[in-house]
Amino acid sequence: MGAQQSGSLIDDLSALEIEGLGAVESAGTPEALEAVRVAFLGRKDGKVSGILRRLGELSAEERPPVGAAANRVRDRLQSALDAREQALRGDAEAPPILDDLTLPARHRWIGGRHPITQAIDEIVSIFRSLGFTLARGPEAETEWYNFEALNTPLDHPAADAQDTFYLKDGHLLRSHTSPVQVRVLERHAPPVRILAPGMVYRRDSYDATHTPAFAQIEGLAVDEGLSFVDLKATLGEFARRYWGPGTRVRFRPSFFPFTEPSAEVDVKRVLRNPKGDTVETPWIEIMGAGMVDPAVLEALKIDSERYTGFAFGMGPGRIALLRHGVPDLRLFYENDVRFLSQFARP
Ligand code: 2U9
């Protein structure tokens, strides 16, 4: 056998290596793998063994390189066989448990209304049942609707650019929803009983109790013969429906340019603990209210000798905060679903 022959044996070995590695990879059972081992490395009829046997035909100088190549191919096939055997044995055993099976099952993802939206919906529903109709209006307003019609002169601090967002065209972002009630009174003769929910804007800080944009709900009733008794009865009924039958309501004197007299409204919840003892919350401020100032009615050409009215305003963000014991208003606005999903009520 000459150099030609030893070269072709090395080529044969390379081909055998590729063929053998492929056969090992595609063996799907330990039996098939054993058949591959016998076919390639079997002592008697193995293909690699066959080449090793033919080493004797080579000259003394041709033998070492072919022998080394044959040993290399045998070793590679042997390690591939070992690795494949290990893998096949592993597959037959139970698959490893990667999860903690004692954990609760994952919930299906269910969307829910935002907690402030829930408060708005609930408040609106109570006032609707008390005979109030919903009213809406623009968020970009004129100074007249936002301030002057409401007995608030433009040199009042509330109208200052420090407190209100003015637009380039002379409009402003409404600082309360009161302009909605003004617009309704302009177009509808009393009696009116309306509720105006919506976003309002003030140049405020962004902190635990303030945000520059926030939701507000205001209400207005104008009719013949309305008095502070109607105001107290209406808001008392609202508070008992929203916070529960044991809720007490307190009116403290206050001031707003558009109401006279004016009041801050506080609630105290009176409850029983599991032992049966009576427990009560402190007084908590929930809204402002008052009798519509006759000057507001007169500016809208409503006879203030014949008609009187009451009005109130509250921030549903603050109401939601109190209801859920949330310490910081900003949590409601940061869109963190880990926080918001706690309020999901499908
Ligand atoms: C008209 C006449 C009267 C609306 C009113 C309040 C009292 C009030 C604040 C509560 C907290 C706003 O969200 S808040 O900052 N509002 O206290 N608002 S009476 O009075 C009106 C409105 C329109 C024609």
Short mmCIF file of C-alpha atoms and ligand atoms in Angstrom, two decimals:
data_model
loop_
_atom_site.label_atom_id
_atom_site.label_comp_id
_atom_site.label_asym_id
_atom_site.label_seq_id
_atom_site.Cartn_x
_atom_site.Cartn_y
_atom_site.Cartn_z
CA MET A 1 0.00 0.00 0.00
CA GLY A 2 1.48 3.39 -0.93
CA ALA A 3 0.98 7.01 0.26
CA GLN A 4 -2.08 7.13 -1.95
CA GLN A 5 -3.76 4.41 0.13
CA SER A 6 -2.99 5.92 3.53
CA GLY A 7 -4.47 9.25 2.32
CA SER A 8 -7.70 7.57 1.23
CA LEU A 9 -7.96 5.69 4.57
CA ILE A 10 -7.75 9.02 6.41
CA ASP A 11 -10.52 10.36 4.13
CA ASP A 12 -12.56 7.25 4.88
CA LEU A 13 -12.05 7.87 8.61
CA SER A 14 -13.28 11.47 8.32
CA ALA A 15 -16.38 10.30 6.46
CA LEU A 16 -16.97 7.60 9.11
CA GLU A 17 -16.65 10.19 11.88
CA ILE A 18 -19.32 12.41 10.32
CA GLU A 19 -21.60 9.46 9.60
CA GLY A 20 -21.10 8.01 13.11
CA LEU A 21 -21.78 11.33 14.92
CA GLY A 22 -24.97 11.72 12.87
CA ALA A 23 -26.10 8.18 13.72
CA VAL A 24 -25.44 8.80 17.45
CA GLU A 25 -27.46 12.03 17.37
CA SER A 26 -30.46 10.41 15.67
CA ALA A 27 -30.55 7.33 17.93
CA GLY A 28 -33.79 7.79 19.90
CA THR A 29 -33.58 4.79 22.27
CA PRO A 30 -30.79 3.03 24.22
CA GLU A 31 -31.26 0.02 21.89
CA ALA A 32 -30.78 2.07 18.73
CA LEU A 33 -27.72 3.66 20.35
CA GLU A 34 -26.22 0.22 21.13
CA ALA A 35 -26.75 -0.74 17.46
CA VAL A 36 -24.81 2.38 16.41
CA ARG A 37 -22.00 1.46 18.80
CA VAL A 38 -21.78 -2.05 17.36
CA ALA A 39 -21.92 -0.74 13.76
CA PHE A 40 -19.02 1.68 14.25
CA LEU A 41 -16.93 0.49 17.18
CA GLY A 42 -17.90 -3.19 17.44
CA ARG A 43 -14.74 -5.37 17.69
CA LYS A 44 -15.75 -7.79 14.94
CA ASP A 45 -17.71 -5.88 12.30
CA GLY A 46 -17.36 -2.27 13.44
CA LYS A 47 -16.48 0.13 10.61
CA VAL A 48 -13.72 1.87 12.56
CA SER A 49 -12.37 -1.44 13.81
CA GLY A 50 -12.29 -2.58 10.17
CA ILE A 51 -9.97 0.28 9.27
CA LEU A 52 -7.77 -0.36 12.31
CA ARG A 53 -7.48 -3.96 11.16
CA ARG A 54 -6.24 -2.80 7.77
CA LEU A 55 -3.35 -0.89 9.38
CA GLY A 56 -1.25 -4.03 8.87
CA GLU A 57 -1.44 -3.52 5.11
CA LEU A 58 0.35 -0.20 5.41
CA SER A 59 4.10 0.37 5.35
CA ALA A 60 5.89 1.15 8.65
CA GLU A 61 5.97 4.92 7.89
CA GLU A 62 2.31 5.14 6.72
CA ARG A 63 0.91 3.37 9.80
CA PRO A 64 1.37 6.02 12.57
CA PRO A 65 -0.67 8.88 11.00
CA VAL A 66 -3.54 6.55 10.01
CA GLY A 67 -3.44 4.83 13.42
CA ALA A 68 -3.56 8.19 15.22
CA ALA A 69 -6.49 9.35 13.02
CA ALA A 70 -8.36 6.08 13.66
CA ASN A 71 -7.87 6.38 17.45
CA ARG A 72 -9.08 9.99 17.38
CA VAL A 73 -12.26 9.02 15.48
CA ARG A 74 -12.87 6.10 17.88
CA ASP A 75 -12.46 8.37 20.93
CA ARG A 76 -14.77 11.03 19.51
CA LEU A 77 -17.48 8.51 18.68
CA GLN A 78 -17.09 6.93 22.12
CA SER A 79 -17.62 10.26 23.91
CA ALA A 80 -20.60 11.07 21.65
CA LEU A 81 -22.08 7.66 22.50
CA ASP A 82 -21.53 8.26 26.24
CA ALA A 83 -23.13 11.73 26.10
CA ARG A 84 -26.10 10.49 24.09
CA GLU A 85 -26.59 7.56 26.47
CA GLN A 86 -26.67 9.96 29.40
CA ALA A 87 -29.22 12.18 27.63
CA LEU A 88 -31.47 9.25 26.72
CA ARG A 89 -31.39 7.98 30.30
CA GLY A 90 -32.21 11.50 31.62
CA ASP A 91 -35.23 11.81 29.28
CA ALA A 92 -36.67 8.56 30.63
CA GLU A 93 -36.63 9.89 34.20
CA ALA A 94 -39.28 12.33 35.56
CA PRO A 95 -38.77 15.88 34.24
CA PRO A 96 -37.25 18.21 36.85
CA ILE A 97 -39.75 20.41 38.77
CA LEU A 98 -38.79 24.02 38.13
CA ASP A 99 -41.78 25.73 39.82
CA ASP A 100 -42.84 25.93 43.46
CA LEU A 101 -46.05 23.94 43.29
CA THR A 102 -47.21 25.28 46.67
CA LEU A 103 -47.59 28.82 45.25
CA PRO A 104 -51.16 29.98 44.49
CA ALA A 105 -52.18 29.74 40.84
CA ARG A 106 -51.66 32.80 38.68
CA HIS A 107 -54.79 34.94 38.28
CA ARG A 108 -56.24 35.65 34.93
CA TRP A 109 -55.59 39.34 34.11
CA ILE A 110 -58.84 41.29 34.60
CA GLY A 111 -59.10 45.01 33.97
CA GLY A 112 -60.96 47.19 36.44
CA ARG A 113 -62.09 50.78 36.86
CA HIS A 114 -59.57 53.16 38.41
CA PRO A 115 -60.31 53.78 42.12
CA ILE A 116 -61.08 57.46 41.43
CA THR A 117 -63.45 56.46 38.61
CA GLN A 118 -65.12 54.05 41.03
CA ALA A 119 -65.62 56.91 43.53
CA ILE A 120 -67.02 59.20 40.80
CA ASP A 121 -69.41 56.52 39.55
CA GLU A 122 -70.66 55.79 43.06
CA ILE A 123 -71.11 59.48 43.99
CA VAL A 124 -72.86 60.22 40.69
CA SER A 125 -75.18 57.25 41.17
CA ILE A 126 -76.22 58.43 44.66
CA PHE A 127 -76.98 61.98 43.48
CA ARG A 128 -78.86 60.67 40.45
CA SER A 129 -81.09 58.73 42.82
CA LEU A 130 -81.68 62.02 44.70
CA GLY A 131 -82.93 63.66 41.48
CA PHE A 132 -79.77 65.31 40.12
CA THR A 133 -79.10 65.33 36.35
CA LEU A 134 -75.56 65.12 34.91
CA ALA A 135 -74.17 68.20 33.19
CA ARG A 136 -70.93 68.66 31.25
CA GLY A 137 -69.03 71.60 29.85
CA PRO A 138 -65.74 72.64 28.23
CA GLU A 139 -62.40 72.39 30.07
CA ALA A 140 -61.05 75.48 28.28
CA GLU A 141 -63.17 78.34 29.59
CA THR A 142 -63.42 82.11 29.55
CA GLU A 143 -62.61 84.28 32.56
CA TRP A 144 -66.26 85.23 32.71
CA TYR A 145 -67.59 81.67 33.17
CA ASN A 146 -64.78 80.57 35.48
CA PHE A 147 -64.59 83.69 37.70
CA GLU A 148 -66.71 86.76 37.02
CA ALA A 149 -70.11 85.02 36.75
CA LEU A 150 -69.24 83.36 40.05
CA ASN A 151 -68.87 86.62 41.97
CA THR A 152 -65.08 86.28 41.77
CA PRO A 153 -63.46 89.47 40.44
CA LEU A 154 -60.38 89.01 38.26
CA ASP A 155 -58.21 90.63 40.94
CA HIS A 156 -59.19 87.85 43.35
CA PRO A 157 -56.17 85.62 44.21
CA ALA A 158 -57.87 82.55 42.65
CA ALA A 159 -57.83 84.31 39.25
CA ASP A 160 -54.11 85.05 39.52
CA ALA A 161 -51.77 83.50 36.96
CA GLN A 162 -50.03 81.93 39.96
CA ASP A 163 -53.09 79.78 40.54
CA THR A 164 -54.70 79.25 37.12
CA PHE A 165 -53.41 78.05 33.73
CA TYR A 166 -54.06 80.69 31.06
CA LEU A 167 -54.00 79.78 27.37
CA LYS A 168 -52.43 82.05 24.74
CA ASP A 169 -55.80 82.87 23.17
CA GLY A 170 -57.21 84.36 26.39
CA HIS A 171 -59.03 81.22 27.52
CA LEU A 172 -58.01 79.38 30.67
CA LEU A 173 -58.21 75.81 31.97
CA ARG A 174 -61.22 75.77 34.29
CA SER A 175 -60.15 75.73 37.94
CA HIS A 176 -63.45 74.20 39.07
CA THR A 177 -66.51 72.72 37.33
CA SER A 178 -68.69 75.68 38.43
CA PRO A 179 -68.71 77.17 34.87
CA VAL A 180 -70.79 74.11 33.87
CA GLN A 181 -73.53 75.16 36.31
CA VAL A 182 -73.29 78.77 35.10
CA ARG A 183 -73.84 77.60 31.51
CA VAL A 184 -76.85 75.51 32.54
CA LEU A 185 -78.43 78.42 34.48
CA GLU A 186 -77.89 80.66 31.45
CA ARG A 187 -80.01 78.39 29.26
CA HIS A 188 -82.47 76.70 31.62
CA ALA A 189 -84.92 78.44 33.93
CA PRO A 190 -85.16 77.01 37.48
CA PRO A 191 -85.91 74.56 38.93
CA VAL A 192 -82.54 72.91 38.21
CA ARG A 193 -80.83 70.11 40.05
CA ILE A 194 -77.55 69.19 38.36
CA LEU A 195 -74.32 67.39 39.09
CA ALA A 196 -71.15 68.40 37.21
CA PRO A 197 -68.28 65.89 37.35
CA GLY A 198 -65.07 66.57 35.41
CA MET A 199 -61.39 67.43 35.35
CA VAL A 200 -60.18 70.79 36.65
CA TYR A 201 -56.76 72.43 36.57
CA ARG A 202 -54.81 74.54 39.03
CA ARG A 203 -51.20 75.67 39.21
CA ASP A 204 -50.60 73.51 42.26
CA SER A 205 -47.69 71.48 43.52
CA TYR A 206 -47.60 67.73 42.88
CA ASP A 207 -47.54 66.25 46.38
CA ALA A 208 -49.37 63.83 48.70
CA THR A 209 -52.57 65.94 48.67
CA HIS A 210 -52.37 68.02 45.44
CA THR A 211 -52.10 67.43 41.72
CA PRO A 212 -52.28 70.16 39.04
CA ALA A 213 -55.06 68.25 37.25
CA PHE A 214 -57.76 66.58 39.32
CA ALA A 215 -61.32 65.37 39.18
CA GLN A 216 -64.06 67.37 40.82
CA ILE A 217 -67.76 66.87 41.36
CA GLU A 218 -69.96 69.87 41.99
CA GLY A 219 -73.68 70.01 42.48
CA LEU A 220 -76.27 72.78 42.23
CA ALA A 221 -79.95 73.04 43.05
CA VAL A 222 -81.96 76.21 42.34
CA ASP A 223 -85.68 76.43 43.04
CA GLU A 224 -88.29 78.42 44.95
CA GLY A 225 -88.02 78.01 48.68
CA LEU A 226 -84.72 76.12 48.96
CA SER A 227 -83.00 76.73 52.28
CA PHE A 228 -79.97 75.54 54.25
CA VAL A 229 -82.22 72.73 55.54
CA ASP A 230 -82.38 71.30 51.99
CA LEU A 231 -78.59 71.56 51.74
CA LYS A 232 -78.09 69.74 55.05
CA ALA A 233 -80.67 67.07 54.26
CA THR A 234 -79.29 66.38 50.77
CA LEU A 235 -75.64 66.19 51.82
CA GLY A 236 -76.51 64.23 54.98
CA GLU A 237 -78.38 61.68 52.86
CA PHE A 238 -75.46 61.48 50.44
CA ALA A 239 -72.96 60.92 53.29
CA ARG A 240 -75.05 58.17 54.90
CA ARG A 241 -75.44 56.38 51.57
CA TYR A 242 -71.75 56.66 50.72
CA TRP A 243 -70.21 55.96 54.16
CA GLY A 244 -72.97 53.99 55.83
CA PRO A 245 -76.08 54.63 57.97
CA GLY A 246 -74.19 55.48 61.18
CA THR A 247 -72.37 58.41 59.52
CA ARG A 248 -72.61 61.82 61.24
CA VAL A 249 -72.28 65.08 59.32
CA ARG A 250 -71.02 68.43 60.62
CA PHE A 251 -71.12 71.87 58.92
CA ARG A 252 -68.41 74.40 59.84
CA PRO A 253 -68.65 78.04 58.70
CA SER A 254 -66.41 78.86 55.76
CA PHE A 255 -66.16 81.28 52.83
CA PHE A 256 -66.48 80.95 49.04
CA PRO A 257 -67.10 83.93 46.75
CA PHE A 258 -70.08 82.17 45.10
CA THR A 259 -71.95 80.97 48.21
CA GLU A 260 -73.30 82.78 51.28
CA PRO A 261 -73.42 81.37 53.86
CA SER A 262 -70.69 78.80 53.12
CA ALA A 263 -69.60 75.71 55.00
CA GLU A 264 -67.00 72.95 55.11
CA VAL A 265 -68.66 69.57 55.48
CA ASP A 266 -67.09 66.91 57.74
CA VAL A 267 -68.14 63.31 58.31
CA LYS A 268 -67.57 61.02 61.26
CA ARG A 269 -68.23 57.31 60.89
CA VAL A 270 -69.72 55.55 63.91
CA LEU A 271 -69.16 51.80 63.78
CA ARG A 272 -69.09 48.72 65.96
CA ASN A 273 -65.94 46.63 66.27
CA PRO A 274 -66.14 42.80 66.44
CA LYS A 275 -66.37 42.95 70.26
CA GLY A 276 -69.49 45.08 69.98
CA ASP A 277 -67.95 48.34 71.25
CA THR A 278 -68.89 51.55 69.48
CA VAL A 279 -65.89 53.09 67.72
CA GLU A 280 -65.78 56.33 65.78
CA THR A 281 -63.44 57.97 63.28
CA PRO A 282 -62.30 61.56 63.78
CA TRP A 283 -64.17 64.30 61.87
CA ILE A 284 -62.93 64.22 58.29
CA GLU A 285 -63.48 67.07 55.81
CA ILE A 286 -65.10 65.80 52.61
CA MET A 287 -66.48 68.84 50.78
CA GLY A 288 -67.43 72.50 50.68
CA ALA A 289 -70.97 73.80 50.27
CA GLY A 290 -73.25 76.78 50.72
CA MET A 291 -76.31 78.73 49.61
CA VAL A 292 -75.80 80.26 46.17
CA ASP A 293 -74.87 83.93 46.62
CA PRO A 294 -77.80 86.10 45.35
CA ALA A 295 -75.22 88.10 43.33
CA VAL A 296 -74.50 84.94 41.26
CA LEU A 297 -78.20 84.46 40.51
CA GLU A 298 -78.66 88.14 39.63
CA ALA A 299 -75.67 88.06 37.24
CA LEU A 300 -77.53 85.29 35.41
CA LYS A 301 -80.78 87.34 35.41
CA ILE A 302 -82.46 84.99 37.89
CA ASP A 303 -84.74 86.75 40.38
CA SER A 304 -82.98 86.14 43.71
CA GLU A 305 -86.07 87.25 45.66
CA ARG A 306 -88.02 84.37 44.15
CA TYR A 307 -85.32 81.72 43.73
CA THR A 308 -82.67 80.41 46.09
CA GLY A 309 -80.18 77.62 45.64
CA PHE A 310 -77.55 75.50 47.29
CA ALA A 311 -74.27 74.23 45.86
CA PHE A 312 -71.47 71.92 46.88
CA GLY A 313 -68.13 70.70 45.60
CA MET A 314 -65.85 67.78 46.36
CA GLY A 315 -62.73 66.03 45.04
CA PRO A 316 -63.39 62.34 44.33
CA GLY A 317 -59.60 61.73 44.46
CA ARG A 318 -59.62 62.80 48.11
CA ILE A 319 -62.78 60.75 48.75
CA ALA A 320 -61.14 57.62 47.22
CA LEU A 321 -58.03 58.30 49.32
CA LEU A 322 -60.10 58.41 52.53
CA ARG A 323 -62.14 55.36 51.60
CA HIS A 324 -59.13 53.14 50.95
CA GLY A 325 -56.75 54.59 53.56
CA VAL A 326 -54.24 55.55 50.86
CA PRO A 327 -51.66 58.00 52.29
CA ASP A 328 -50.55 59.72 49.06
CA LEU A 329 -52.70 60.97 46.17
CA ARG A 330 -49.80 60.47 43.73
CA LEU A 331 -50.19 56.68 44.02
CA PHE A 332 -53.46 57.03 42.11
CA TYR A 333 -51.78 58.81 39.19
CA GLU A 334 -48.59 56.82 38.61
CA ASN A 335 -50.15 53.94 36.66
CA ASP A 336 -48.43 51.25 38.70
CA VAL A 337 -50.66 48.22 38.13
CA ARG A 338 -49.26 46.52 41.23
CA PHE A 339 -50.97 49.32 43.21
CA LEU A 340 -54.03 49.83 41.01
CA SER A 341 -54.90 46.14 40.63
CA GLN A 342 -55.73 46.05 44.36
CA PHE A 343 -58.87 48.06 43.53
CA ALA A 344 -60.03 45.82 40.66
CA ARG A 345 -63.68 44.97 41.14
CA PRO A 346 -64.76 43.03 38.07
C1 2U9 B 1 -72.80 78.12 40.88
C2 2U9 B 1 -73.04 78.51 42.18
C3 2U9 B 1 -72.34 77.95 43.22
C4 2U9 B 1 -69.87 75.36 43.89
C5 2U9 B 1 -69.24 75.07 45.22
C6 2U9 B 1 -67.73 74.41 46.69
C7 2U9 B 1 -68.66 74.90 47.52
C8 2U9 B 1 -66.46 73.82 47.15
C9 2U9 B 1 -64.37 72.78 46.58
C10 2U9 B 1 -64.40 71.51 47.31
C11 2U9 B 1 -63.03 70.90 47.25
C12 2U9 B 1 -63.63 72.50 45.33
O1 2U9 B 1 -62.53 70.18 44.89
S1 2U9 B 1 -62.43 71.30 45.72
O2 2U9 B 1 -61.16 71.97 45.79
N1 2U9 B 1 -65.66 73.32 46.23
O3 2U9 B 1 -66.18 73.79 48.31
N2 2U9 B 1 -68.04 74.51 45.37
S2 2U9 B 1 -69.95 75.46 46.63
O4 2U9 B 1 -70.70 76.47 44.04
C13 2U9 B 1 -71.38 77.00 42.97
C14 2U9 B 1 -71.12 76.59 41.69
C15 2U9 B 1 -71.84 77.15 40.64
C16 2U9 B 1 -73.55 78.73 39.75
#
